[in-house]
Amino acid sequence: MIKEPESKRVFITDPALATAGSILKTLEHMKKYGFKDENVVIMAMFGCQSGIERIFKEHPEVKLFLVHMADGIREDGYLLPYNGDTGDRLYGVRENEYVI
């Protein structure tokens, strides 16, 4: 494990910060090992207000950089407008998936 995790700067990247579930789980895991929120920088390409609010509600000291604020979030947890799942974009979009 990393020595003196409480003093280390940590960068977390996420292509699409929708529900913030992945980021929150990552932060929870890191806290167990002694990392401090004030040393965490989150960088995302896309995000929505509700996901950002969830992060700052539980971890107000993290820093967050976002390239584009989405209009909202669909019922299934994808951002609006939907630009495609990162994995699908890298490895091929599913046949019946609508992507703008």
mmCIF file of C-alpha atoms in Angstrom, residues 34-90:
data_model
loop_
_atom_site.group_PDB
_atom_site.id
_atom_site.type_symbol
_atom_site.label_atom_id
_atom_site.label_comp_id
_atom_site.label_asym_id
_atom_site.label_seq_id
_atom_site.Cartn_x
_atom_site.Cartn_y
_atom_site.Cartn_z
ATOM 1 C CA GLY A 34 -6.442 6.892 4.841
ATOM 2 C CA PHE A 35 -6.756 9.149 1.805
ATOM 3 C CA LYS A 36 -8.144 12.613 2.571
ATOM 4 C CA ASP A 37 -10.953 14.273 0.595
ATOM 5 C CA GLU A 38 -9.095 17.587 0.424
ATOM 6 C CA ASN A 39 -6.394 15.859 -1.666
ATOM 7 C CA VAL A 40 -8.831 14.362 -4.187
ATOM 8 C CA VAL A 41 -9.389 15.843 -7.647
ATOM 9 C CA ILE A 42 -12.220 14.392 -9.758
ATOM 10 C CA MET A 43 -12.117 14.986 -13.516
ATOM 11 C CA ALA A 44 -15.048 14.060 -15.754
ATOM 12 C CA MET A 45 -15.985 14.757 -19.347
ATOM 13 C CA PHE A 46 -19.750 14.844 -18.798
ATOM 14 C CA GLY A 47 -21.819 15.187 -15.645
ATOM 15 C CA CYS A 48 -25.183 16.243 -14.295
ATOM 16 C CA GLN A 49 -26.271 18.403 -11.400
ATOM 17 C CA SER A 50 -27.771 15.574 -9.323
ATOM 18 C CA GLY A 51 -24.576 13.492 -9.475
ATOM 19 C CA ILE A 52 -22.406 16.460 -8.562
ATOM 20 C CA GLU A 53 -24.681 17.314 -5.637
ATOM 21 C CA ARG A 54 -24.415 13.729 -4.332
ATOM 22 C CA ILE A 55 -20.624 13.941 -4.369
ATOM 23 C CA PHE A 56 -20.431 17.285 -2.563
ATOM 24 C CA LYS A 57 -23.090 16.244 -0.030
ATOM 25 C CA GLU A 58 -20.928 13.340 1.149
ATOM 26 C CA HIS A 59 -17.477 14.737 0.297
ATOM 27 C CA PRO A 60 -17.590 18.557 0.356
ATOM 28 C CA GLU A 61 -13.796 18.967 0.324
ATOM 29 C CA VAL A 62 -13.059 17.217 -2.991
ATOM 30 C CA LYS A 63 -12.303 19.270 -6.086
ATOM 31 C CA LEU A 64 -14.208 18.578 -9.289
ATOM 32 C CA PHE A 65 -13.503 19.562 -12.890
ATOM 33 C CA LEU A 66 -16.175 18.958 -15.512
ATOM 34 C CA VAL A 67 -15.932 19.561 -19.263
ATOM 35 C CA HIS A 68 -19.676 19.616 -20.021
ATOM 36 C CA MET A 69 -22.812 19.795 -17.867
ATOM 37 C CA ALA A 70 -25.512 17.482 -19.211
ATOM 38 C CA ASP A 71 -29.171 18.500 -19.297
ATOM 39 C CA GLY A 72 -30.206 15.772 -16.878
ATOM 40 C CA ILE A 73 -30.338 12.052 -16.340
ATOM 41 C CA ARG A 74 -32.565 9.310 -17.771
ATOM 42 C CA GLU A 75 -34.473 6.836 -15.591
ATOM 43 C CA ASP A 76 -31.865 4.178 -16.371
ATOM 44 C CA GLY A 77 -29.038 6.404 -15.092
ATOM 45 C CA TYR A 78 -27.602 7.606 -18.402
ATOM 46 C CA LEU A 79 -26.989 11.291 -19.066
ATOM 47 C CA LEU A 80 -29.210 13.418 -21.313
ATOM 48 C CA PRO A 81 -28.490 13.934 -24.093
ATOM 49 C CA TYR A 82 -27.092 10.431 -24.384
ATOM 50 C CA ASN A 83 -23.767 10.422 -26.221
ATOM 51 C CA GLY A 84 -23.185 6.701 -25.927
ATOM 52 C CA ASP A 85 -21.636 4.509 -23.284
ATOM 53 C CA THR A 86 -17.835 4.827 -23.196
ATOM 54 C CA GLY A 87 -17.369 1.067 -23.444
ATOM 55 C CA ASP A 88 -19.797 0.878 -26.348
ATOM 56 C CA ARG A 89 -17.967 3.718 -28.079
ATOM 57 C CA LEU A 90 -14.638 1.953 -27.670
#
